[in-house]
Amino acid sequence: MQNRVVCLMVVMAVAMSVASASSCSTFCKDPYLNIQGEYVCCDKNPGTCPERDECPPLAQEDVRQGIRFCHYDPECHPNEKCCFDICIKQKVCKLADP
């Protein structure tokens, strides 16, 4: 059973990469696999990252669970950018400034 799940995951990953690769123009090293020769789409979404001058008070745990961590813009929604957050000290998806 476990082999079937692993096999299904591999098939899905390949299918997703083939589907997204057709509309991608820029590829970067896959930060998750860290294997030589593995690349992912890293096209840039329109807009710029919003600037944050100060950190808000610590958010409630349920709010923080909604944060989407990322490495590249295509991991975010089309109207978002993958931006470094000075408070969290990691890259997260944020609504893009025009």
CSV table of C-alpha atoms in Angstrom, one decimal:
chain,number,residue,atom,x,y,z
A,1,MET,CA,0.0,0.0,0.0
A,2,GLN,CA,2.8,2.4,0.9
A,3,ASN,CA,4.5,1.8,-2.5
A,4,ARG,CA,1.3,2.7,-4.3
A,5,VAL,CA,1.0,6.0,-2.4
A,6,VAL,CA,4.7,6.9,-3.2
A,7,CYS,CA,4.2,5.9,-6.8
A,8,LEU,CA,1.0,8.0,-7.0
A,9,MET,CA,2.8,11.0,-5.5
A,10,VAL,CA,5.6,10.7,-8.1
A,11,VAL,CA,3.2,10.5,-11.0
A,12,MET,CA,1.3,13.5,-9.7
A,13,ALA,CA,4.5,15.5,-9.3
A,14,VAL,CA,5.6,14.7,-12.8
A,15,ALA,CA,2.2,15.5,-14.3
A,16,MET,CA,2.1,18.9,-12.4
A,17,SER,CA,5.6,19.8,-13.6
A,18,VAL,CA,4.8,18.9,-17.2
A,19,ALA,CA,1.6,20.9,-17.1
A,20,SER,CA,3.2,24.0,-15.5
A,21,ALA,CA,6.4,23.8,-17.5
A,22,SER,CA,4.5,24.5,-20.8
A,23,SER,CA,3.6,28.0,-19.5
A,24,CYS,CA,6.9,28.8,-17.7
A,25,SER,CA,9.7,30.8,-19.2
A,26,THR,CA,12.2,30.9,-16.2
A,27,PHE,CA,13.4,27.8,-14.3
A,28,CYS,CA,15.4,27.7,-11.0
A,29,LYS,CA,16.9,25.0,-8.9
A,30,ASP,CA,14.2,23.1,-6.9
A,31,PRO,CA,14.7,24.4,-3.3
A,32,TYR,CA,12.7,21.5,-1.8
A,33,LEU,CA,14.5,18.5,-3.5
A,34,ASN,CA,18.0,20.1,-3.6
A,35,ILE,CA,19.0,17.5,-6.3
A,36,GLN,CA,21.2,18.5,-9.1
A,37,GLY,CA,19.3,18.8,-12.4
A,38,GLU,CA,15.9,19.3,-10.7
A,39,TYR,CA,14.2,22.6,-11.6
A,40,VAL,CA,10.9,24.4,-10.9
A,41,CYS,CA,9.2,27.4,-12.5
A,42,CYS,CA,10.3,30.7,-11.0
A,43,ASP,CA,8.6,33.2,-13.3
A,44,LYS,CA,7.8,36.5,-11.5
A,45,ASN,CA,4.2,37.5,-10.8
A,46,PRO,CA,3.3,41.1,-11.6
A,47,GLY,CA,3.7,43.9,-9.0
A,48,THR,CA,6.2,44.4,-6.2
A,49,CYS,CA,6.5,43.2,-2.6
A,50,PRO,CA,4.8,45.4,-0.1
A,51,GLU,CA,7.2,47.0,2.4
A,52,ARG,CA,6.7,46.6,6.1
A,53,ASP,CA,8.1,49.2,8.5
A,54,GLU,CA,7.3,47.4,11.8
A,55,CYS,CA,6.1,44.0,13.0
A,56,PRO,CA,2.6,43.7,14.3
A,57,PRO,CA,2.0,42.1,17.7
A,58,LEU,CA,2.2,38.3,17.6
A,59,ALA,CA,-0.8,37.0,15.8
A,60,GLN,CA,-3.0,34.3,17.2
A,61,GLU,CA,-1.9,30.8,16.4
A,62,ASP,CA,-4.9,30.2,14.1
A,63,VAL,CA,-4.0,33.3,12.0
A,64,ARG,CA,-0.4,32.3,11.7
A,65,GLN,CA,-1.4,28.9,10.4
A,66,GLY,CA,-2.8,30.7,7.3
A,67,ILE,CA,0.6,31.9,6.3
A,68,ARG,CA,1.9,30.3,3.0
A,69,PHE,CA,5.7,29.9,2.9
A,70,CYS,CA,7.3,30.0,-0.5
A,71,HIS,CA,10.5,30.2,-2.5
A,72,TYR,CA,9.2,31.6,-5.8
A,73,ASP,CA,6.2,33.6,-7.0
A,74,PRO,CA,4.5,30.7,-8.8
A,75,GLU,CA,3.9,29.1,-5.4
A,76,CYS,CA,1.6,32.0,-4.6
A,77,HIS,CA,-1.7,33.2,-6.1
A,78,PRO,CA,-1.4,35.2,-9.3
A,79,ASN,CA,-2.0,38.5,-7.4
A,80,GLU,CA,0.6,37.7,-4.8
A,81,LYS,CA,4.4,37.8,-4.6
A,82,CYS,CA,6.8,35.6,-2.7
A,83,CYS,CA,8.4,38.2,-0.4
A,84,PHE,CA,10.8,38.1,2.5
A,85,ASP,CA,9.0,39.0,5.7
A,86,ILE,CA,11.1,40.9,8.2
A,87,CYS,CA,9.0,39.7,11.1
A,88,ILE,CA,8.8,36.0,10.3
A,89,LYS,CA,12.3,36.0,8.8
A,90,GLN,CA,11.2,33.8,5.9
A,91,LYS,CA,9.7,34.2,2.4
A,92,VAL,CA,5.9,34.2,2.4
A,93,CYS,CA,3.1,34.9,-0.1
A,94,LYS,CA,1.8,38.5,0.2
A,95,LEU,CA,-0.6,40.6,-1.9
A,96,ALA,CA,1.5,42.4,-4.5
A,97,ASP,CA,1.6,46.2,-4.7
A,98,PRO,CA,0.9,47.5,-8.2
